[in-house]
DNA sequence: GCCAACGTTGGC
DNA sequence: GCCAACGTTGGC
């Protein structure tokens, strides 16, 4: 899913990379279905926590290798994030309703895995955190952006983004292939990755992780690559 | 570069 | 509202 891409954050300077984003547009229907999914995934934990202290975990995809979209390079790797001022960037370019609704559900300080997609070695590269909650993605109004959406109006923006800040690299890169091996094994044994969205919602560029999924993936850092 | 998965579009 | 055509995602 997506994919996403981003740019620098903050306030004033957009950069030029576009995140991955994707495209899309639709509307109501997309919104409705996205909502449903979101609620099934997130409200469960919300209701448990009664709205307090609830913490969610996320996985966000970005392409670490150069690729031109409308003549603009959408590359944005974790190294690129690390190189930004304050190691912070806005995650622009998400153009899928379901992914957008997850962006809108993100809360300050929640943690997200930075996933490298569409590249030589796909997988989880590091950790970042949400430092600004959802606000309008300006690239939807920029004609030259690969993620321009002529159907979106300034007074009612369709697409959102959040700001993320680099936290750390994974102690070792966790390849997609390794996660997939666990996912498959866990489907049989009922282990923590049995329903991981990376495999069950293939094209979703912004996705939630359960506490169990998040903890299990962190535990892999300490293990030898399998 | 191929192509499966899957979201979106648009005719009807 | 169905569904075939189409476009994109993203692994391999």
PDB file of C-alpha atoms (C1' of nucleotides) in Angstrom:
ATOM      1  CA  UNK A   1       0.000   0.000   0.000  1.00  0.00           C
ATOM      2  CA  UNK A   2       0.596   0.826  -0.070  1.00  0.00           C
ATOM      3  CA  UNK A   3       3.140   2.490   0.154  1.00  0.00           C
ATOM      4  CA  UNK A   4       3.709   5.740   1.302  1.00  0.00           C
ATOM      5  CA  UNK A   5       6.227   8.134   1.099  1.00  0.00           C
ATOM      6  CA  UNK A   6       6.844  11.127   2.799  1.00  0.00           C
ATOM      7  CA  UNK A   7       8.663  14.190   3.049  1.00  0.00           C
ATOM      8  CA  UNK A   8      10.019  16.293   5.588  1.00  0.00           C
ATOM      9  CA  UNK A   9       7.978  17.348   8.115  1.00  0.00           C
ATOM     10  CA  UNK A  10       7.301  19.882  10.080  1.00  0.00           C
ATOM     11  CA  UNK A  11       6.120  22.768   9.197  1.00  0.00           C
ATOM     12  CA  UNK A  12       7.602  24.370   6.699  1.00  0.00           C
ATOM     13  CA  UNK A  13       9.357  22.491   4.300  1.00  0.00           C
ATOM     14  CA  UNK A  14       8.198  19.952   2.223  1.00  0.00           C
ATOM     15  CA  UNK A  15      10.628  18.098   0.499  1.00  0.00           C
ATOM     16  CA  UNK A  16      10.380  16.504  -2.425  1.00  0.00           C
ATOM     17  CA  UNK A  17      10.084  13.039  -2.060  1.00  0.00           C
ATOM     18  CA  UNK A  18       6.870  11.603  -2.195  1.00  0.00           C
ATOM     19  CA  UNK A  19       6.171   8.788  -0.399  1.00  0.00           C
ATOM     20  CA  UNK A  20       4.732   6.032  -1.741  1.00  0.00           C
ATOM     21  CA  UNK A  21       1.512   6.568  -1.713  1.00  0.00           C
ATOM     22  CA  UNK A  22      -0.624   5.217  -3.870  1.00  0.00           C
ATOM     23  CA  UNK A  23      -3.467   6.384  -5.439  1.00  0.00           C
ATOM     24  CA  UNK A  24      -6.832   5.930  -5.364  1.00  0.00           C
ATOM     25  CA  UNK A  25      -9.764   7.627  -4.912  1.00  0.00           C
ATOM     26  CA  UNK A  26     -13.127   6.782  -4.264  1.00  0.00           C
ATOM     27  CA  UNK A  27     -15.238   7.556  -1.829  1.00  0.00           C
ATOM     28  CA  UNK A  28     -17.861   6.702   0.203  1.00  0.00           C
ATOM     29  CA  UNK A  29     -17.604   3.221  -0.218  1.00  0.00           C
ATOM     30  CA  UNK A  30     -13.987   3.241   0.542  1.00  0.00           C
ATOM     31  CA  UNK A  31     -14.560   5.267   3.577  1.00  0.00           C
ATOM     32  CA  UNK A  32     -17.190   3.055   4.876  1.00  0.00           C
ATOM     33  CA  UNK A  33     -15.268  -0.087   4.470  1.00  0.00           C
ATOM     34  CA  UNK A  34     -12.158   1.374   5.873  1.00  0.00           C
ATOM     35  CA  UNK A  35     -13.996   2.405   8.929  1.00  0.00           C
ATOM     36  CA  UNK A  36     -15.284  -0.982   9.496  1.00  0.00           C
ATOM     37  CA  UNK A  37     -11.948  -2.507   9.335  1.00  0.00           C
ATOM     38  CA  UNK A  38     -10.465  -0.013  11.507  1.00  0.00           C
ATOM     39  CA  UNK A  39     -13.005  -0.514  14.124  1.00  0.00           C
ATOM     40  CA  UNK A  40     -12.618  -4.188  14.188  1.00  0.00           C
ATOM     41  CA  UNK A  41      -8.933  -3.866  14.620  1.00  0.00           C
ATOM     42  CA  UNK A  42      -8.684  -0.936  16.862  1.00  0.00           C
ATOM     43  CA  UNK A  43     -11.692  -0.620  18.909  1.00  0.00           C
ATOM     44  CA  UNK A  44     -11.133  -3.845  20.463  1.00  0.00           C
ATOM     45  CA  UNK A  45      -8.110  -2.582  22.156  1.00  0.00           C
ATOM     46  CA  UNK A  46      -9.726   0.728  22.792  1.00  0.00           C
ATOM     47  CA  UNK A  47     -12.602  -0.802  24.584  1.00  0.00           C
ATOM     48  CA  UNK A  48     -10.257  -2.840  26.667  1.00  0.00           C
ATOM     49  CA  UNK A  49      -8.392   0.179  27.715  1.00  0.00           C
ATOM     50  CA  UNK A  50     -11.449   2.233  28.110  1.00  0.00           C
ATOM     51  CA  UNK A  51      -9.857   4.874  26.034  1.00  0.00           C
ATOM     52  CA  UNK A  52      -7.035   5.429  28.394  1.00  0.00           C
ATOM     53  CA  UNK A  53      -3.523   4.324  27.971  1.00  0.00           C
ATOM     54  CA  UNK A  54      -4.410   2.567  24.911  1.00  0.00           C
ATOM     55  CA  UNK A  55      -1.495   2.035  22.788  1.00  0.00           C
ATOM     56  CA  UNK A  56      -1.425   0.791  19.292  1.00  0.00           C
ATOM     57  CA  UNK A  57       1.454  -0.298  17.160  1.00  0.00           C
ATOM     58  CA  UNK A  58       1.846   0.220  13.463  1.00  0.00           C
ATOM     59  CA  UNK A  59       3.763  -0.856  10.413  1.00  0.00           C
ATOM     60  CA  UNK A  60       4.307   1.666   7.635  1.00  0.00           C
ATOM     61  CA  UNK A  61       5.742   0.858   4.231  1.00  0.00           C
ATOM     62  CA  UNK A  62       8.055   3.028   2.215  1.00  0.00           C
ATOM     63  CA  UNK A  63      10.263   2.382  -0.771  1.00  0.00           C
ATOM     64  CA  UNK A  64      13.981   2.666  -0.039  1.00  0.00           C
ATOM     65  CA  UNK A  65      15.074   2.444  -3.668  1.00  0.00           C
ATOM     66  CA  UNK A  66      14.676   5.123  -6.298  1.00  0.00           C
ATOM     67  CA  UNK A  67      11.635   4.920  -8.498  1.00  0.00           C
ATOM     68  CA  UNK A  68      10.158   7.704 -10.566  1.00  0.00           C
ATOM     69  CA  UNK A  69       6.503   8.542 -10.432  1.00  0.00           C
ATOM     70  CA  UNK A  70       5.457  11.437 -12.641  1.00  0.00           C
ATOM     71  CA  UNK A  71       9.143  12.148 -12.948  1.00  0.00           C
ATOM     72  CA  UNK A  72       9.605  12.456  -9.215  1.00  0.00           C
ATOM     73  CA  UNK A  73      11.647  10.059  -7.141  1.00  0.00           C
ATOM     74  CA  UNK A  74       9.484   8.488  -4.472  1.00  0.00           C
ATOM     75  CA  UNK A  75      12.392   6.872  -2.638  1.00  0.00           C
ATOM     76  CA  UNK A  76      12.278   7.283   1.106  1.00  0.00           C
ATOM     77  CA  UNK A  77      14.297   4.917   3.242  1.00  0.00           C
ATOM     78  CA  UNK A  78      14.819   4.813   6.961  1.00  0.00           C
ATOM     79  CA  UNK A  79      18.216   6.401   6.325  1.00  0.00           C
ATOM     80  CA  UNK A  80      16.418   9.251   4.625  1.00  0.00           C
ATOM     81  CA  UNK A  81      14.202   9.683   7.667  1.00  0.00           C
ATOM     82  CA  UNK A  82      17.230   9.667   9.927  1.00  0.00           C
ATOM     83  CA  UNK A  83      18.817  12.385   7.819  1.00  0.00           C
ATOM     84  CA  UNK A  84      15.889  14.798   8.137  1.00  0.00           C
ATOM     85  CA  UNK A  85      16.004  17.725  10.531  1.00  0.00           C
ATOM     86  CA  UNK A  86      15.012  16.386  13.939  1.00  0.00           C
ATOM     87  CA  UNK A  87      14.935  12.988  12.227  1.00  0.00           C
ATOM     88  CA  UNK A  88      11.324  13.811  11.572  1.00  0.00           C
ATOM     89  CA  UNK A  89       9.256  13.686   8.399  1.00  0.00           C
ATOM     90  CA  UNK A  90       5.657  13.792   7.339  1.00  0.00           C
ATOM     91  CA  UNK A  91       4.265  10.609   5.946  1.00  0.00           C
ATOM     92  CA  UNK A  92       2.545  11.859   2.847  1.00  0.00           C
ATOM     93  CA  UNK A  93       1.190  10.144  -0.194  1.00  0.00           C
ATOM     94  CA  UNK A  94      -1.150   7.609   1.343  1.00  0.00           C
ATOM     95  CA  UNK A  95      -4.039   7.282  -1.095  1.00  0.00           C
ATOM     96  CA  UNK A  96      -6.031   4.365   0.172  1.00  0.00           C
ATOM     97  CA  UNK A  97      -8.964   4.857   2.501  1.00  0.00           C
ATOM     98  CA  UNK A  98      -8.209   2.044   4.794  1.00  0.00           C
ATOM     99  CA  UNK A  99      -4.603   3.122   5.225  1.00  0.00           C
ATOM    100  CA  UNK A 100      -5.723   6.726   5.690  1.00  0.00           C
ATOM    101  CA  UNK A 101      -8.093   5.760   8.443  1.00  0.00           C
ATOM    102  CA  UNK A 102      -5.279   4.034  10.254  1.00  0.00           C
ATOM    103  CA  UNK A 103      -3.217   7.215   9.950  1.00  0.00           C
ATOM    104  CA  UNK A 104      -6.122   9.082  11.516  1.00  0.00           C
ATOM    105  CA  UNK A 105      -6.249   6.618  14.387  1.00  0.00           C
ATOM    106  CA  UNK A 106      -2.606   7.150  15.313  1.00  0.00           C
ATOM    107  CA  UNK A 107      -1.842   8.851  18.609  1.00  0.00           C
ATOM    108  CA  UNK A 108       1.203  10.781  19.743  1.00  0.00           C
ATOM    109  CA  UNK A 109       4.103   8.623  20.842  1.00  0.00           C
ATOM    110  CA  UNK A 110       2.774   5.436  19.352  1.00  0.00           C
ATOM    111  CA  UNK A 111       5.438   3.322  17.752  1.00  0.00           C
ATOM    112  CA  UNK A 112       5.621   2.115  14.185  1.00  0.00           C
ATOM    113  CA  UNK A 113       7.914  -0.193  12.303  1.00  0.00           C
ATOM    114  CA  UNK A 114       9.528   1.327   9.235  1.00  0.00           C
ATOM    115  CA  UNK A 115       9.107  -1.287   6.527  1.00  0.00           C
ATOM    116  CA  UNK A 116      11.097  -1.258   3.313  1.00  0.00           C
ATOM    117  CA  UNK A 117       8.983  -2.357   0.370  1.00  0.00           C
ATOM    118  CA  UNK A 118       9.349  -2.858  -3.350  1.00  0.00           C
ATOM    119  CA  UNK A 119      13.090  -3.311  -3.063  1.00  0.00           C
ATOM    120  CA  UNK A 120      15.895  -5.806  -3.166  1.00  0.00           C
ATOM    121  CA  UNK A 121      15.435  -6.792   0.411  1.00  0.00           C
ATOM    122  CA  UNK A 122      11.984  -6.122   1.803  1.00  0.00           C
ATOM    123  CA  UNK A 123      11.566  -6.131   5.557  1.00  0.00           C
ATOM    124  CA  UNK A 124      11.523  -4.166   8.793  1.00  0.00           C
ATOM    125  CA  UNK A 125      14.397  -1.742   9.069  1.00  0.00           C
ATOM    126  CA  UNK A 126      13.692   0.173  12.236  1.00  0.00           C
ATOM    127  CA  UNK A 127      11.381   1.906  14.625  1.00  0.00           C
ATOM    128  CA  UNK A 128       9.820   5.340  14.564  1.00  0.00           C
ATOM    129  CA  UNK A 129       7.151   7.101  16.575  1.00  0.00           C
ATOM    130  CA  UNK A 130       4.245   9.370  15.857  1.00  0.00           C
ATOM    131  CA  UNK A 131       5.095  12.964  16.731  1.00  0.00           C
ATOM    132  CA  UNK A 132       2.151  14.715  15.111  1.00  0.00           C
ATOM    133  CA  UNK A 133      -1.318  13.302  14.706  1.00  0.00           C
ATOM    134  CA  UNK A 134      -3.215  13.326  11.450  1.00  0.00           C
ATOM    135  CA  UNK A 135      -3.590  16.535   9.469  1.00  0.00           C
ATOM    136  CA  UNK A 136      -4.222  17.224   5.802  1.00  0.00           C
ATOM    137  CA  UNK A 137      -1.671  15.886   3.346  1.00  0.00           C
ATOM    138  CA  UNK A 138      -0.731  18.945   1.299  1.00  0.00           C
ATOM    139  CA  UNK A 139       0.498  16.860  -1.615  1.00  0.00           C
ATOM    140  CA  UNK A 140      -3.093  16.111  -2.598  1.00  0.00           C
ATOM    141  CA  UNK A 141      -3.380  19.744  -3.739  1.00  0.00           C
ATOM    142  CA  UNK A 142      -0.050  19.955  -5.534  1.00  0.00           C
ATOM    143  CA  UNK A 143      -0.445  19.494  -9.227  1.00  0.00           C
ATOM    144  CA  UNK A 144       3.054  18.301  -9.723  1.00  0.00           C
ATOM    145  CA  UNK A 145       2.990  15.781  -6.938  1.00  0.00           C
ATOM    146  CA  UNK A 146       2.797  12.146  -7.876  1.00  0.00           C
ATOM    147  CA  UNK A 147       0.026  12.023  -5.301  1.00  0.00           C
ATOM    148  CA  UNK A 148      -2.026  14.956  -6.561  1.00  0.00           C
ATOM    149  CA  UNK A 149      -5.740  14.307  -6.228  1.00  0.00           C
ATOM    150  CA  UNK A 150      -7.813  16.706  -8.292  1.00  0.00           C
ATOM    151  CA  UNK A 151     -10.975  15.460  -6.650  1.00  0.00           C
ATOM    152  CA  UNK A 152      -9.917  16.655  -3.216  1.00  0.00           C
ATOM    153  CA  UNK A 153     -11.035  20.114  -2.147  1.00  0.00           C
ATOM    154  CA  UNK A 154      -9.096  22.457   0.081  1.00  0.00           C
ATOM    155  CA  UNK A 155     -12.088  22.979   2.290  1.00  0.00           C
ATOM    156  CA  UNK A 156     -12.610  19.258   2.706  1.00  0.00           C
ATOM    157  CA  UNK A 157      -9.327  17.424   2.266  1.00  0.00           C
ATOM    158  CA  UNK A 158      -9.604  13.774   1.536  1.00  0.00           C
ATOM    159  CA  UNK A 159      -6.162  12.607   2.548  1.00  0.00           C
ATOM    160  CA  UNK A 160      -4.237  12.831   5.772  1.00  0.00           C
ATOM    161  CA  UNK A 161      -0.705  12.366   6.968  1.00  0.00           C
ATOM    162  CA  UNK A 162       1.108  12.175  10.285  1.00  0.00           C
ATOM    163  CA  UNK A 163       4.623  13.185  11.283  1.00  0.00           C
ATOM    164  CA  UNK A 164       6.992  10.456  12.353  1.00  0.00           C
ATOM    165  CA  UNK A 165      10.342  10.604  14.081  1.00  0.00           C
ATOM    166  CA  UNK A 166      13.152   8.101  13.821  1.00  0.00           C
ATOM    167  CA  UNK A 167      13.606   6.111  17.020  1.00  0.00           C
ATOM    168  CA  UNK A 168      16.214   3.512  16.186  1.00  0.00           C
ATOM    169  CA  UNK A 169      17.336   0.960  13.653  1.00  0.00           C
ATOM    170  CA  UNK A 170      16.399  -2.630  14.337  1.00  0.00           C
ATOM    171  CA  UNK A 171      19.316  -4.399  15.986  1.00  0.00           C
ATOM    172  CA  UNK A 172      19.252  -6.468  12.858  1.00  0.00           C
ATOM    173  CA  UNK A 173      17.153  -6.050   9.725  1.00  0.00           C
ATOM    174  CA  UNK A 174      14.132  -8.360   9.890  1.00  0.00           C
ATOM    175  CA  UNK A 175      13.502  -9.653   6.373  1.00  0.00           C
ATOM    176  CA  UNK A 176      10.047 -10.217   4.974  1.00  0.00           C
ATOM    177  CA  UNK A 177      11.007 -13.804   4.185  1.00  0.00           C
ATOM    178  CA  UNK A 178      11.695 -14.504   7.844  1.00  0.00           C
ATOM    179  CA  UNK A 179       8.434 -12.927   8.946  1.00  0.00           C
ATOM    180  CA  UNK A 180       6.633 -14.993   6.357  1.00  0.00           C
ATOM    181  CA  UNK A 181       8.177 -18.194   7.647  1.00  0.00           C
ATOM    182  CA  UNK A 182       6.898 -17.385  11.130  1.00  0.00           C
ATOM    183  CA  UNK A 183       3.523 -16.342   9.808  1.00  0.00           C
ATOM    184  CA  UNK A 184       3.103 -19.659   8.071  1.00  0.00           C
ATOM    185  CA  UNK A 185       4.227 -21.649  11.076  1.00  0.00           C
ATOM    186  CA  UNK A 186       2.007 -19.597  13.359  1.00  0.00           C
ATOM    187  CA  UNK A 187      -1.021 -20.205  11.214  1.00  0.00           C
ATOM    188  CA  UNK A 188      -0.659 -23.844  12.110  1.00  0.00           C
ATOM    189  CA  UNK A 189       0.301 -23.388  15.733  1.00  0.00           C
ATOM    190  CA  UNK A 190      -1.709 -20.327  16.647  1.00  0.00           C
ATOM    191  CA  UNK A 191       1.427 -18.277  17.260  1.00  0.00           C
ATOM    192  CA  UNK A 192       1.653 -14.477  17.429  1.00  0.00           C
ATOM    193  CA  UNK A 193       2.051 -13.768  13.710  1.00  0.00           C
ATOM    194  CA  UNK A 194      -0.810 -15.942  12.564  1.00  0.00           C
ATOM    195  CA  UNK A 195      -2.960 -12.999  11.452  1.00  0.00           C
ATOM    196  CA  UNK A 196      -0.284 -10.437  10.705  1.00  0.00           C
ATOM    197  CA  UNK A 197      -1.703  -7.831   8.344  1.00  0.00           C
ATOM    198  CA  UNK A 198       1.460  -7.818   6.252  1.00  0.00           C
ATOM    199  CA  UNK A 199       0.315 -11.186   4.930  1.00  0.00           C
ATOM    200  CA  UNK A 200      -3.430 -11.047   5.350  1.00  0.00           C
ATOM    201  CA  UNK A 201      -3.869  -7.518   3.943  1.00  0.00           C
ATOM    202  CA  UNK A 202      -1.219  -7.637   1.357  1.00  0.00           C
ATOM    203  CA  UNK A 203      -1.431  -4.249  -0.233  1.00  0.00           C
ATOM    204  CA  UNK A 204      -2.108  -2.120   2.785  1.00  0.00           C
ATOM    205  CA  UNK A 205       0.683   0.407   3.291  1.00  0.00           C
ATOM    206  CA  UNK A 206      -0.247   1.500   6.801  1.00  0.00           C
ATOM    207  CA  UNK A 207      -1.334  -1.255   9.097  1.00  0.00           C
ATOM    208  CA  UNK A 208      -1.885  -1.969  12.766  1.00  0.00           C
ATOM    209  CA  UNK A 209      -0.041  -4.576  14.787  1.00  0.00           C
ATOM    210  CA  UNK A 210      -1.239  -6.187  17.956  1.00  0.00           C
ATOM    211  CA  UNK A 211       0.859  -5.980  21.083  1.00  0.00           C
ATOM    212  CA  UNK A 212       1.676  -9.662  20.603  1.00  0.00           C
ATOM    213  CA  UNK A 213       2.803  -9.127  17.024  1.00  0.00           C
ATOM    214  CA  UNK A 214       4.890  -6.135  17.983  1.00  0.00           C
ATOM    215  CA  UNK A 215       6.559  -7.890  20.915  1.00  0.00           C
ATOM    216  CA  UNK A 216       7.250 -11.018  18.937  1.00  0.00           C
ATOM    217  CA  UNK A 217       8.916  -9.059  16.145  1.00  0.00           C
ATOM    218  CA  UNK A 218      11.069  -7.197  18.645  1.00  0.00           C
ATOM    219  CA  UNK A 219      12.094 -10.522  20.149  1.00  0.00           C
ATOM    220  CA  UNK A 220      13.430 -11.589  16.757  1.00  0.00           C
ATOM    221  CA  UNK A 221      16.137  -8.951  17.039  1.00  0.00           C
ATOM    222  CA  UNK A 222      17.855 -11.095  19.623  1.00  0.00           C
ATOM    223  CA  UNK A 223      17.761 -14.234  17.566  1.00  0.00           C
ATOM    224  CA  UNK A 224      19.990 -15.407  14.831  1.00  0.00           C
ATOM    225  CA  UNK A 225      18.508 -14.913  11.438  1.00  0.00           C
ATOM    226  CA  UNK A 226      16.570 -17.994  10.654  1.00  0.00           C
TER     227      UNK A 226
ATOM    228  C1'  DG B   1      10.414  -7.751 -15.798  1.00  0.00           C
ATOM    229  C1'  DC B   2       6.575 -10.816 -14.563  1.00  0.00           C
ATOM    230  C1'  DC B   3       2.498 -11.341 -12.612  1.00  0.00           C
ATOM    231  C1'  DA B   4      -0.835 -12.388  -8.581  1.00  0.00           C
ATOM    232  C1'  DA B   5      -3.591  -9.905  -5.518  1.00  0.00           C
ATOM    233  C1'  DC B   6      -6.738  -6.601  -5.015  1.00  0.00           C
ATOM    234  C1'  DG B   7      -8.755  -1.825  -5.053  1.00  0.00           C
ATOM    235  C1'  DT B   8     -11.152   1.340  -8.292  1.00  0.00           C
ATOM    236  C1'  DT B   9     -13.864   2.723 -12.278  1.00  0.00           C
ATOM    237  C1'  DG B  10     -17.588   2.904 -15.058  1.00  0.00           C
ATOM    238  C1'  DG B  11     -21.107   0.659 -18.227  1.00  0.00           C
ATOM    239  C1'  DC B  12     -25.225  -1.263 -17.809  1.00  0.00           C
TER     240       DC B  12
ATOM    241  C1'  DG C   1     -25.731  -2.544  -7.442  1.00  0.00           C
ATOM    242  C1'  DC C   2     -23.223  -6.000 -10.326  1.00  0.00           C
ATOM    243  C1'  DC C   3     -19.204  -6.998 -12.340  1.00  0.00           C
ATOM    244  C1'  DA C   4     -15.621  -6.809 -16.107  1.00  0.00           C
ATOM    245  C1'  DA C   5     -11.915  -3.987 -17.274  1.00  0.00           C
ATOM    246  C1'  DC C   6      -8.283  -1.611 -15.638  1.00  0.00           C
ATOM    247  C1'  DG C   7      -4.541   0.171 -12.737  1.00  0.00           C
ATOM    248  C1'  DT C   8      -1.502  -0.355  -8.844  1.00  0.00           C
ATOM    249  C1'  DT C   9       1.200  -2.795  -5.263  1.00  0.00           C
ATOM    250  C1'  DG C  10       4.905  -5.131  -4.305  1.00  0.00           C
ATOM    251  C1'  DG C  11       7.166  -9.859  -3.947  1.00  0.00           C
ATOM    252  C1'  DC C  12       9.993 -12.639  -6.532  1.00  0.00           C
TER     253       DC C  12
END
